[in-house]
Coordinates of C-alpha atoms in Angstrom, one line a residue:
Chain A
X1 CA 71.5 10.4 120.9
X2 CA 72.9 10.7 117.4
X3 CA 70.3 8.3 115.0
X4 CA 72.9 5.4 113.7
X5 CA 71.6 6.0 110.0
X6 CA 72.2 9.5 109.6
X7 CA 76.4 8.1 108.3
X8 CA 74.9 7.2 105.3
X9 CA 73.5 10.5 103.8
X10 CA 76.8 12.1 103.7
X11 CA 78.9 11.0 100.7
X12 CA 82.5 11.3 101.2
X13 CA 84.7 9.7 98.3
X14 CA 82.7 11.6 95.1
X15 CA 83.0 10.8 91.7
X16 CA 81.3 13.3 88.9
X17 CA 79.4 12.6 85.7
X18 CA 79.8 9.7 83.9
X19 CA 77.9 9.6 80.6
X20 CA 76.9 7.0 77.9
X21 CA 75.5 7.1 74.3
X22 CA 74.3 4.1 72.0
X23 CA 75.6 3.3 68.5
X24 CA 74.8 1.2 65.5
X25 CA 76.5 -2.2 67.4
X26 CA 76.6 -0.9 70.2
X27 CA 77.5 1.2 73.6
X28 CA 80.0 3.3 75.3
X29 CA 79.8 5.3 78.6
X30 CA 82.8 7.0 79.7
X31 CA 83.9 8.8 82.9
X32 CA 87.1 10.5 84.3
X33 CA 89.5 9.0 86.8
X34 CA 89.0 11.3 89.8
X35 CA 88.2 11.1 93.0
X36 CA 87.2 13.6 94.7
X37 CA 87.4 14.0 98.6
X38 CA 85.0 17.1 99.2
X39 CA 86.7 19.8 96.6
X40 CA 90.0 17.6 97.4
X41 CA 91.0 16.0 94.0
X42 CA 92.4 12.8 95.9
X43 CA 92.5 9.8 93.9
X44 CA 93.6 10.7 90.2
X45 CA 93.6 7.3 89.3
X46 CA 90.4 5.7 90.4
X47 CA 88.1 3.6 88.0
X48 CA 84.6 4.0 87.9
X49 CA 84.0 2.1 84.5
X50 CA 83.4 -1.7 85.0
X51 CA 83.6 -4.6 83.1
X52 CA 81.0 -7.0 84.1
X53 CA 80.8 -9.6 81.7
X54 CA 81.3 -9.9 78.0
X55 CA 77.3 -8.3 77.4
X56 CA 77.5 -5.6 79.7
X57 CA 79.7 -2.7 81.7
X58 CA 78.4 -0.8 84.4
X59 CA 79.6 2.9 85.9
X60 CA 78.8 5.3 88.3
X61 CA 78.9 8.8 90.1
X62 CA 78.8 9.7 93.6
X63 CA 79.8 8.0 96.7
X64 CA 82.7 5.5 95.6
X65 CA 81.9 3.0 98.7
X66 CA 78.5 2.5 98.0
X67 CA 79.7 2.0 94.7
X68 CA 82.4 -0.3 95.3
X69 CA 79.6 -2.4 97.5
X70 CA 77.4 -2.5 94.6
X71 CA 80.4 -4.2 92.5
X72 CA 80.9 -6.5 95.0
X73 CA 77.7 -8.1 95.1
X74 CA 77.5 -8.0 91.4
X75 CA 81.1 -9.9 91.3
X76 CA 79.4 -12.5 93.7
X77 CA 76.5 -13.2 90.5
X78 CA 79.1 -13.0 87.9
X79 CA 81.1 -15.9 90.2
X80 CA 78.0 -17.6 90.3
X81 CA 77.3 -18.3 87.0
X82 CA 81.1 -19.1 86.2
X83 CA 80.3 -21.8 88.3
X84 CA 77.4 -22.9 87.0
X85 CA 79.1 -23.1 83.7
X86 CA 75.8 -23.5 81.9
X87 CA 75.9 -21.1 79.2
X88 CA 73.6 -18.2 80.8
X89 CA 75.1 -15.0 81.9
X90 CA 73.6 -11.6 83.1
X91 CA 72.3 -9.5 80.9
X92 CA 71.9 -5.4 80.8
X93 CA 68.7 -5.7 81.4
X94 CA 68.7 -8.3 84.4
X95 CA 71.0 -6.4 85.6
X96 CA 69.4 -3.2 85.5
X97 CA 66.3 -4.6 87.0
X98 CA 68.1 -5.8 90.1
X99 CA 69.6 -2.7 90.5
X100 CA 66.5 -0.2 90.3
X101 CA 65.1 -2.7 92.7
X102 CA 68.8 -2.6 95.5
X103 CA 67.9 1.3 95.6
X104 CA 64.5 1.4 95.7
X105 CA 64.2 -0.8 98.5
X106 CA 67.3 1.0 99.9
X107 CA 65.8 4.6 99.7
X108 CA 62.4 3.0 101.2
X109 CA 64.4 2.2 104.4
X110 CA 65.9 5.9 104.5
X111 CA 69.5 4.0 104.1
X112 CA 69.7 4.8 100.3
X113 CA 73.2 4.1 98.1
X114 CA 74.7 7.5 97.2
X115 CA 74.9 6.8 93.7
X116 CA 73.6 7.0 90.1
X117 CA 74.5 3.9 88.4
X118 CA 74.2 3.6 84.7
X119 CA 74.3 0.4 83.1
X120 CA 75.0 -0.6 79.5
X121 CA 75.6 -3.3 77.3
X122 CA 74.0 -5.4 74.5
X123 CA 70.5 -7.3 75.0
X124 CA 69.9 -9.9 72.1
X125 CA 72.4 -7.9 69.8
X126 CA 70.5 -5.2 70.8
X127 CA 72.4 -2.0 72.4
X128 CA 71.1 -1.1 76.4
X129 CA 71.6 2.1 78.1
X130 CA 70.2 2.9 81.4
X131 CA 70.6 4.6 84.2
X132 CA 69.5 4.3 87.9
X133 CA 70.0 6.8 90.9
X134 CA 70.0 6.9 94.4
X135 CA 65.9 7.7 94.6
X136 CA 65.5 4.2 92.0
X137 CA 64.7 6.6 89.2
X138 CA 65.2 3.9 86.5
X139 CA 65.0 4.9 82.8
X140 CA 66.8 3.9 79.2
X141 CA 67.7 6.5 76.7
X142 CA 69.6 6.8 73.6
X143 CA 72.2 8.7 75.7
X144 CA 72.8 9.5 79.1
X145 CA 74.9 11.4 81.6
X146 CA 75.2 11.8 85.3
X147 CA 75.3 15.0 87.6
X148 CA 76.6 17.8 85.9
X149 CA 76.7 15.7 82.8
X150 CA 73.1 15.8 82.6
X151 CA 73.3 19.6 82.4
X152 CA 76.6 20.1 79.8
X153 CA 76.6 16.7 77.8
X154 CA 73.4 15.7 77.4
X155 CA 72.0 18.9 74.8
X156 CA 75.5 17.9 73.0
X157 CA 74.9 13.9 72.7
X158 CA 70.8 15.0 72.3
X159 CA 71.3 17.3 69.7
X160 CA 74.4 14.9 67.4
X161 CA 72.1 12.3 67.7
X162 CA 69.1 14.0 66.3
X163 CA 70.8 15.0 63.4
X164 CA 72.2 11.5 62.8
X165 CA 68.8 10.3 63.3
X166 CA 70.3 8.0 66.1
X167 CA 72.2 6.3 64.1
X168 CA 75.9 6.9 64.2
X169 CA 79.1 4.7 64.1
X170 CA 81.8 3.4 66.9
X171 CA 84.0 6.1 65.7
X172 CA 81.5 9.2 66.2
X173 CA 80.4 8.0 69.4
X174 CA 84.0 7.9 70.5
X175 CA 83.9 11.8 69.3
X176 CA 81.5 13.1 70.8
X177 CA 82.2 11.5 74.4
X178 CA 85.5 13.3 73.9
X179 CA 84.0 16.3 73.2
X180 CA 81.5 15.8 76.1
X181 CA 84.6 15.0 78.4
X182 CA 86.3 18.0 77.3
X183 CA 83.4 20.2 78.1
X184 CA 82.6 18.3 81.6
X185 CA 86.6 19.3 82.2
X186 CA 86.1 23.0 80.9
X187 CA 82.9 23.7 83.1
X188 CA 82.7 21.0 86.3
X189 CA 84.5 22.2 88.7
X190 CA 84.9 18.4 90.1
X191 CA 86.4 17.0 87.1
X192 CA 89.5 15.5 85.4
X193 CA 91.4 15.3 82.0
X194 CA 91.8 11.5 81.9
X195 CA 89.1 9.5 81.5
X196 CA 88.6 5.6 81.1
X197 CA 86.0 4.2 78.6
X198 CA 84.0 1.0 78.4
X199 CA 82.6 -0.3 75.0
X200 CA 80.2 -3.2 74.2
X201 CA 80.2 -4.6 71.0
X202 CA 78.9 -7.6 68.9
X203 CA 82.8 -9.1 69.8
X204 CA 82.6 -8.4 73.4
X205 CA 83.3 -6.0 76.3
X206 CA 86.7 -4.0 77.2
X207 CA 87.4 -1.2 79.2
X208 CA 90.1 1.1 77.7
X209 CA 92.3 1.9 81.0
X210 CA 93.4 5.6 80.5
X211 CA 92.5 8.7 77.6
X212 CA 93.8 11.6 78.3
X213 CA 92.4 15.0 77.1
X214 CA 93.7 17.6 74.7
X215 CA 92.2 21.0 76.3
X216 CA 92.3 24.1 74.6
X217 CA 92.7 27.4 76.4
X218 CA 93.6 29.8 73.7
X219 CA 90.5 31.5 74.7
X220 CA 92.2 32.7 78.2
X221 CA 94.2 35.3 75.4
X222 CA 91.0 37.3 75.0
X223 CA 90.4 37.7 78.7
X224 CA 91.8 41.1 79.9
X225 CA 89.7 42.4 82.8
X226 CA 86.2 42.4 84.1
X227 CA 85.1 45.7 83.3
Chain B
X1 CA 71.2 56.1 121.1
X2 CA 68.2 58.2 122.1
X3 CA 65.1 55.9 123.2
X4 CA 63.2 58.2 121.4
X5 CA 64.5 60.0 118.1
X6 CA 65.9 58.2 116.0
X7 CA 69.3 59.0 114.0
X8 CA 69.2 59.9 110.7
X9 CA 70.7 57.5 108.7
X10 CA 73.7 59.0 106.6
X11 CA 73.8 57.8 102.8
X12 CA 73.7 54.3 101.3
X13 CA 70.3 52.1 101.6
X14 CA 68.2 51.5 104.5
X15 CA 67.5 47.5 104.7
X16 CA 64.8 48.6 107.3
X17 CA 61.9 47.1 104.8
X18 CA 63.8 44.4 104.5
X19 CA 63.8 43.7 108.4
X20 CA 60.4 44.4 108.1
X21 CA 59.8 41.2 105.6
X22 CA 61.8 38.9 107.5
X23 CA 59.6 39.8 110.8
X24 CA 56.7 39.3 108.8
X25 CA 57.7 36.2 107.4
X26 CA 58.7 34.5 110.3
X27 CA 55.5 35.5 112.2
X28 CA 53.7 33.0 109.8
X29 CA 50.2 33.3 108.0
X30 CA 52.3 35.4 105.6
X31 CA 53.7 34.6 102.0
X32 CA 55.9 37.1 99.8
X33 CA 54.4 37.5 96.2
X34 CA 56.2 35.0 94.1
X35 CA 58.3 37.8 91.3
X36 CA 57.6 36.6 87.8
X37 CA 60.8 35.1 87.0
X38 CA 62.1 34.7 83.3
X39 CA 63.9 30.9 83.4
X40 CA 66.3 31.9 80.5
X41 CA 68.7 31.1 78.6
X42 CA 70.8 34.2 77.4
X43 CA 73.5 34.1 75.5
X44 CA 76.3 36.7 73.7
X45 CA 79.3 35.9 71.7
X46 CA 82.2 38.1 70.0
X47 CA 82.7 37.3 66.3
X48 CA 84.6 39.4 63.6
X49 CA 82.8 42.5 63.2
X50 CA 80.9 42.6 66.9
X51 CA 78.8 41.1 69.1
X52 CA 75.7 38.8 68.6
X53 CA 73.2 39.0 71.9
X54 CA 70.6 35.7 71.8
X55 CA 67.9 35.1 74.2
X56 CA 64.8 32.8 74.1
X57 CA 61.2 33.9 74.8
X58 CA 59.8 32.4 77.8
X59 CA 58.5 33.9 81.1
X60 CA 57.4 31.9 83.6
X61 CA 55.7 32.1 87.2
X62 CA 56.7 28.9 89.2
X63 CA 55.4 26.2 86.9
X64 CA 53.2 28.3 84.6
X65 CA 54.4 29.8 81.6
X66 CA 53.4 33.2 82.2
X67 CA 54.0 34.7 78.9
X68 CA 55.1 32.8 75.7
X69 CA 56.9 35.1 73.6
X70 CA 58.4 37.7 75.9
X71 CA 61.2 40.4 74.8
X72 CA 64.1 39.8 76.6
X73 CA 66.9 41.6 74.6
X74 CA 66.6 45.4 76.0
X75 CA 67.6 48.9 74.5
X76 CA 70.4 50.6 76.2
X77 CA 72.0 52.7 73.3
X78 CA 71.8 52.9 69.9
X79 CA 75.1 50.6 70.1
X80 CA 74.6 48.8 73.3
X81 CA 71.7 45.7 74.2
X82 CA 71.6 43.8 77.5
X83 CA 70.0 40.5 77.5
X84 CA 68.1 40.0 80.9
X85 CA 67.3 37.1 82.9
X86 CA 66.5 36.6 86.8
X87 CA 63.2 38.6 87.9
X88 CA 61.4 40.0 84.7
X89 CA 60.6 43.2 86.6
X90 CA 64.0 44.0 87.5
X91 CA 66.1 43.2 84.4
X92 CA 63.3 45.0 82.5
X93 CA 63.4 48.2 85.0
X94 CA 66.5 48.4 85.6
X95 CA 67.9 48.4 82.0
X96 CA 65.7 51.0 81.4
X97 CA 66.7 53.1 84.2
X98 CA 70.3 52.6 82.9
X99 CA 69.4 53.5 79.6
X100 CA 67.6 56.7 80.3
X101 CA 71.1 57.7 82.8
X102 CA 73.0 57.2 79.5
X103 CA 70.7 59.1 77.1
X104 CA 71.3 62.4 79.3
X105 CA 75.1 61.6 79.6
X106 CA 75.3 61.2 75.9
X107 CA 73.6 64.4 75.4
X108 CA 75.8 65.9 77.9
X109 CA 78.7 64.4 76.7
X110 CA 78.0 64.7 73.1
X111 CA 79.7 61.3 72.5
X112 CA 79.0 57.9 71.7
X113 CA 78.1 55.9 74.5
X114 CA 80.7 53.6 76.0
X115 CA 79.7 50.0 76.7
X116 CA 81.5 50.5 80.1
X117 CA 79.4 52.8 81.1
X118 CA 76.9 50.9 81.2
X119 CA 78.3 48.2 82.4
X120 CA 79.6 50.6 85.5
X121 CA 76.5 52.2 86.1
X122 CA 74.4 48.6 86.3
X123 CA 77.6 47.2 88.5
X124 CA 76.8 49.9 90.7
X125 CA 73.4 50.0 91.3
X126 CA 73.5 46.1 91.6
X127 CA 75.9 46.1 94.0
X128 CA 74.5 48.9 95.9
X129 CA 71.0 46.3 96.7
X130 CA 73.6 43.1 97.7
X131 CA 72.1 41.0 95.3
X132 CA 67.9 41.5 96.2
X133 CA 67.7 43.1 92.7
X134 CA 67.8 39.6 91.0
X135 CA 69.0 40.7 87.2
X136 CA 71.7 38.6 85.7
X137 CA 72.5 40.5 82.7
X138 CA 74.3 39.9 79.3
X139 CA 75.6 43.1 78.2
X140 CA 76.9 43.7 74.8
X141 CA 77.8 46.6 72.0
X142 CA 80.2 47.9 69.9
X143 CA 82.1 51.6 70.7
X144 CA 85.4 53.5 70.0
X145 CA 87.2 51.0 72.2
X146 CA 86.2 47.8 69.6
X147 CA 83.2 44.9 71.0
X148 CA 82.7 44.6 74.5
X149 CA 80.7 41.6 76.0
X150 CA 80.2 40.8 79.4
X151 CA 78.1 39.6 81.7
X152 CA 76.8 41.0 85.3
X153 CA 75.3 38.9 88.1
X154 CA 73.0 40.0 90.8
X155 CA 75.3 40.8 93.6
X156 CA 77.1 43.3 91.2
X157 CA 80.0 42.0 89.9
X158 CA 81.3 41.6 86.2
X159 CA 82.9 39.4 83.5
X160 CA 84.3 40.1 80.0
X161 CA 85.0 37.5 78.1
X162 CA 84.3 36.5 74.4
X163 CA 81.1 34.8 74.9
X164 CA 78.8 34.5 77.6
X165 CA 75.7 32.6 78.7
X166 CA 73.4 33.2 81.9
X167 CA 69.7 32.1 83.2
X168 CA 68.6 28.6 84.4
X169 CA 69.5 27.4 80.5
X170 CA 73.0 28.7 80.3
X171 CA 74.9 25.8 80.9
X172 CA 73.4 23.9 77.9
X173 CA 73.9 27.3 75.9
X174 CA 77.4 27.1 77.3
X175 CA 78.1 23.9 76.3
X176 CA 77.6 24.6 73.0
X177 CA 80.0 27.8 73.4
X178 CA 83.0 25.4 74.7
X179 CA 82.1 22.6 72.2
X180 CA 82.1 25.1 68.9
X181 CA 83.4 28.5 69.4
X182 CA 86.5 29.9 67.3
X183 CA 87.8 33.7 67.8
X184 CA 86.8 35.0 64.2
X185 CA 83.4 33.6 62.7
X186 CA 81.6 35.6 60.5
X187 CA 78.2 36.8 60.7
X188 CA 76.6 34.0 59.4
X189 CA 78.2 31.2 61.5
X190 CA 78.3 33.6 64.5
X191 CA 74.0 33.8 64.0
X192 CA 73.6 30.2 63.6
X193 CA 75.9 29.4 67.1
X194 CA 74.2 31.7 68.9
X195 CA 70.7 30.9 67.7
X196 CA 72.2 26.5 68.5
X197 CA 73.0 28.1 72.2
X198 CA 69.9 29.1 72.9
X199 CA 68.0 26.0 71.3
X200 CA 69.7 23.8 73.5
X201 CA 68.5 25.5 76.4
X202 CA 64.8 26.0 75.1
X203 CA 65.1 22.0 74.4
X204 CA 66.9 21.1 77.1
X205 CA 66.1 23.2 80.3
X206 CA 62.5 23.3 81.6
X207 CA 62.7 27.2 81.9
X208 CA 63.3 28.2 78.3
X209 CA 61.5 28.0 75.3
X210 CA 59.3 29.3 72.5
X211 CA 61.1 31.4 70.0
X212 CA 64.7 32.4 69.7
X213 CA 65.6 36.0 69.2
X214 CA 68.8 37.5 68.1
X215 CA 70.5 41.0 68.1
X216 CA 73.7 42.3 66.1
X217 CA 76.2 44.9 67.1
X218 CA 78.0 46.1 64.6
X219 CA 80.4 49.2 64.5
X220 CA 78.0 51.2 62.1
X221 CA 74.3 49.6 63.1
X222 CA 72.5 47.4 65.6
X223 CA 69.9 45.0 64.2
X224 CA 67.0 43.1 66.6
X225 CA 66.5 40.0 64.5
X226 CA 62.7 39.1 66.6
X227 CA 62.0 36.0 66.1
X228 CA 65.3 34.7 64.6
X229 CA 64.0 31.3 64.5
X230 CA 60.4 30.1 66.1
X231 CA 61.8 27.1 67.6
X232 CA 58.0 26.2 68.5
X233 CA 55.2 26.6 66.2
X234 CA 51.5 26.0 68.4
X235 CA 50.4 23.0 66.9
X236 CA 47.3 23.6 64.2
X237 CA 43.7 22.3 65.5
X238 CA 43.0 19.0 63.8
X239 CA 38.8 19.3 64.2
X240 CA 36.8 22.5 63.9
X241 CA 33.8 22.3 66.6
X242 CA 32.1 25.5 65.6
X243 CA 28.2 24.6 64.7
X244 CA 27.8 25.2 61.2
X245 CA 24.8 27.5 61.2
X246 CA 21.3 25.9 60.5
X247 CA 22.5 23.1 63.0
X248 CA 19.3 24.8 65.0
X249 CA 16.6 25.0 63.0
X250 CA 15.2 28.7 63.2
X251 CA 11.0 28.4 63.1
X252 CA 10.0 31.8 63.0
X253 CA 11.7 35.2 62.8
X254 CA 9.9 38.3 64.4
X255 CA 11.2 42.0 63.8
X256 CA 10.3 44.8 66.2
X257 CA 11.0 48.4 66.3
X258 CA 11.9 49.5 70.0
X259 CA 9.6 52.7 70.1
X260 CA 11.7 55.7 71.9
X261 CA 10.5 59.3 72.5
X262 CA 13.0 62.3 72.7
X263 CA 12.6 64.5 76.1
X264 CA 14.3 67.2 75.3
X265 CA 17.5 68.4 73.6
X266 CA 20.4 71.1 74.8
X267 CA 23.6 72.6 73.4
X268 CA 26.6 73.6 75.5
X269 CA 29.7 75.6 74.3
X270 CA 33.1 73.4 75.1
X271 CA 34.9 76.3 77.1
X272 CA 38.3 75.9 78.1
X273 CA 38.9 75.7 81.8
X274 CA 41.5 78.7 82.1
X275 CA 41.8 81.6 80.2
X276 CA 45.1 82.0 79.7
X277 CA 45.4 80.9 76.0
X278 CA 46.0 84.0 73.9
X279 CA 47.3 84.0 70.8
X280 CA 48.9 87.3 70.1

């Protein structure tokens, strides 16, 4: 008799990296608008940014069900304190609690939720980045990427943020996810050109619906054979 | 078949060992030696007036650095390096093997060396062991035909393109590759990319690190810049814990000849063994 719990350890609708970085006011995490259906690039148009309140967005890579249920239960708290009306909303770092302890107890029961969620926003004026995964690995850091992100965008973010001694503006961080997006695209073999992008600042949160990349493949001139 | 001679094999290699292994294995109690593996990151780019090889310094053995400031950029030619990375034992003998096939062709030949060549002749015997010879090579060098860079993976096959990364650190090197390369740097730039490639892998992946170490391939010289850059300097001790002497307080000191007699002396003549030496 097939065990009823073995469904959940296959992901099916996939989404790839999605990666963050902190600036002076701030926080962005971006990711691309695919996904994927095994190496089927199915839905070209799918978000995997979110807006949760005006102090905080939330992403993430790998199954998009588990995902989607996540949101859902979040939208429930958010709905909650719209009613309550009293002033208080959810913060990065509530939020981030409550998540690390969904999949820990969800990986305890061998039922875990295929996903690494990374959630960011501002804590007292003070910018949040951190990132959960399916094990309830919970950490912050300056800057932060998913999957193959973790392999391609993180010595990039690592090593520009060094040398700006973690400090940089808005408009750098906007760079540099490009670039990182751009590089995902070049070497990910589960990735996309368009991307969506979620920023918290001092005046709120948005989620910027669609960026599209400009790729370069001039190099493809200098490739004759393999020998 | 014949139950009891066997046939002789004709040509090509005889995985019979390798049966051997897995009927080992499986029998249990058994465990292969773990090969020293070098964890790399290994890296080669194109740039003006050549190529530029880069490779970092570790070697480890599972979780253990083995050795901290290995060589990883081997001699193939006067105009041609290979960066290795995979087992340390095969890269190491198997670029030498290669370059000792090419020294007697260039002497028969009376020729330069082509980077092909080499690049055929590793192919080849790669191929020929399906991938059990685990060397993933970055080959580089300048010959009549202009720079050539490319890289060759384990199973035996081959890529040339205008910069390359390989080892357990070559997607961070890569990354730096996609985020920064242009078609005509010139030596100076080229050095510092290559020399950025290979410190994000040494900072970034678990398998690299130490020193970074750099080769250039020029049409008239090749240059092994070792180390390039020490990425890592060992860390200067903060307390000395040597006992400064008179720490013991030494009482009395007592001097004694030791008293030896000699039993008897001898000389020999140092003959050779054979007595064929005859100078005419």
């Amino acid at each position: 008799m097939q065990h009823p719990k073995q469904q959940t350890t296959n992901p099916m609708v996939t989404g790839t990296s999605v990666i963050g970085i902190q600036f002076d006011g701030g926080v962005l995490i971006a990711a691309d608008l695919l996904g994927s259906y095994g190496s089927m690039a199915q839905m070209r148009q799918l978000p995997r940014v979110f807006k949760v309140n005006e102090k905080t967005v939330i992403g993430a890579s790998g199954d998009y069900s588990d995902y989607q249920f996540i949101l859902e239960k979040i939208m429930q708290k958010v709905n909650q304190d719209y009613c309550l009306n009293d002033g208080y909303v959810y913060k990065p770092k509530q939020l981030y609690s409550w998540c690390t302890r969904v999949m820990y107890n969800r990986r305890s029961n061998f039922d875990p939720l295929w996903n690494r969620v990374v959630i960011a926003g501002l804590e007292d004026n003070q910018p949040f980045l951190g990132s959960v995964d399916l094990l309830g690995n919970a950490y912050e850091a300056p800057c932060i990427a998913t999957g193959y992100g973790n392999y391609l965008a993180v010595p990039i973010m690592r090593e520009f943020l060094e040398k700006n001694n973690n400090k940089i503006t808005e408009a750098q961080a906007r760079d540099v996810v490009d670039r990182c997006m751009k590089l995902l695209y070049y070497r990910d073999g589960r990735a996309y050109d368009k991307y969506s992008i979620a920023v918290v600042t001092r005046v709120g949160a948005r989620v910027e619906e669609c960026k599209e990349l400009q790729t370069n493949w001039q190099v493809a001139s200098q490739v004759a054979s393999y020998d | 078949m014949s139950g009891l001679i066997k046939e002789k094999e004709n040509g090509g290699f005889s995985f019979e060992n390798c049966r051997r292994n897995n009927y080992i294995l499986a029998k249990g109690g058994f465990e292969m030696p773990k090969a020293t593996k070098t964890g790399t990151t290994i890296a080669g780019i194109i740039y003006k007036d050549g190529v530029i090889l880069g490779a970092d310094t570790r070697a480890t053995d599972g979780n253990i650095v083995a050795e901290k400031n290995c060589h990883k950029i081997h001699y193939i030619a006067p105009n041609i390096y290979c960066c290795g990375a995979g087992t340390a034992a095969d890269t190491e003998y198997t670029t030498r093997m290669i370059a000792s096939q090419l020294e007697l062709h260039r002497l028969n030949s009376g020729r330069q060396v082509r980077v092909v060549s080499a690049n055929r002749l590793l192919r080849q015997y790669l191929f020929r062991y399906q991938g059990h010879v685990s060397a993933a090579l970055v080959l580089g060098g300048v010959d009549i035909n202009g720079p050539y860079l490319g890289s060759i993976h384990p199973h035996g096959s081959s890529d040339r393109l205008p910069y390359v990364t390989m080892g357990s650190g070559s997607l961070a090197a890569m990354a730096v590759f996609e985020d920064r390369y242009r078609p005509d740097l010139s030596e100076e730039e080229a050095k510092e990319l290559v020399a950025d490639a290979i410190r994000a892998g040494i900072f970034n992946d678990l398998g690299s690190g130490s020193n970074v170490d750099l080769c250039v391939i020029t049409k008239d010289k090749a240059e092994m810049i070792r180390p390039y850059h020490v990425a890592n300097e060992k860390g200067v001790k903060q307390g000395n814990y040597l006992f400064k002497r008179g720490t013991t307080q030494v009482s009395k000191t007592l001097e004694k000849k030791v008293q030896y007699d000699v039993m008897s002396t001898s000389v020999r003549e140092i003959r050779p063994s054979t007595e064929t030496m005859e100078i005419a």
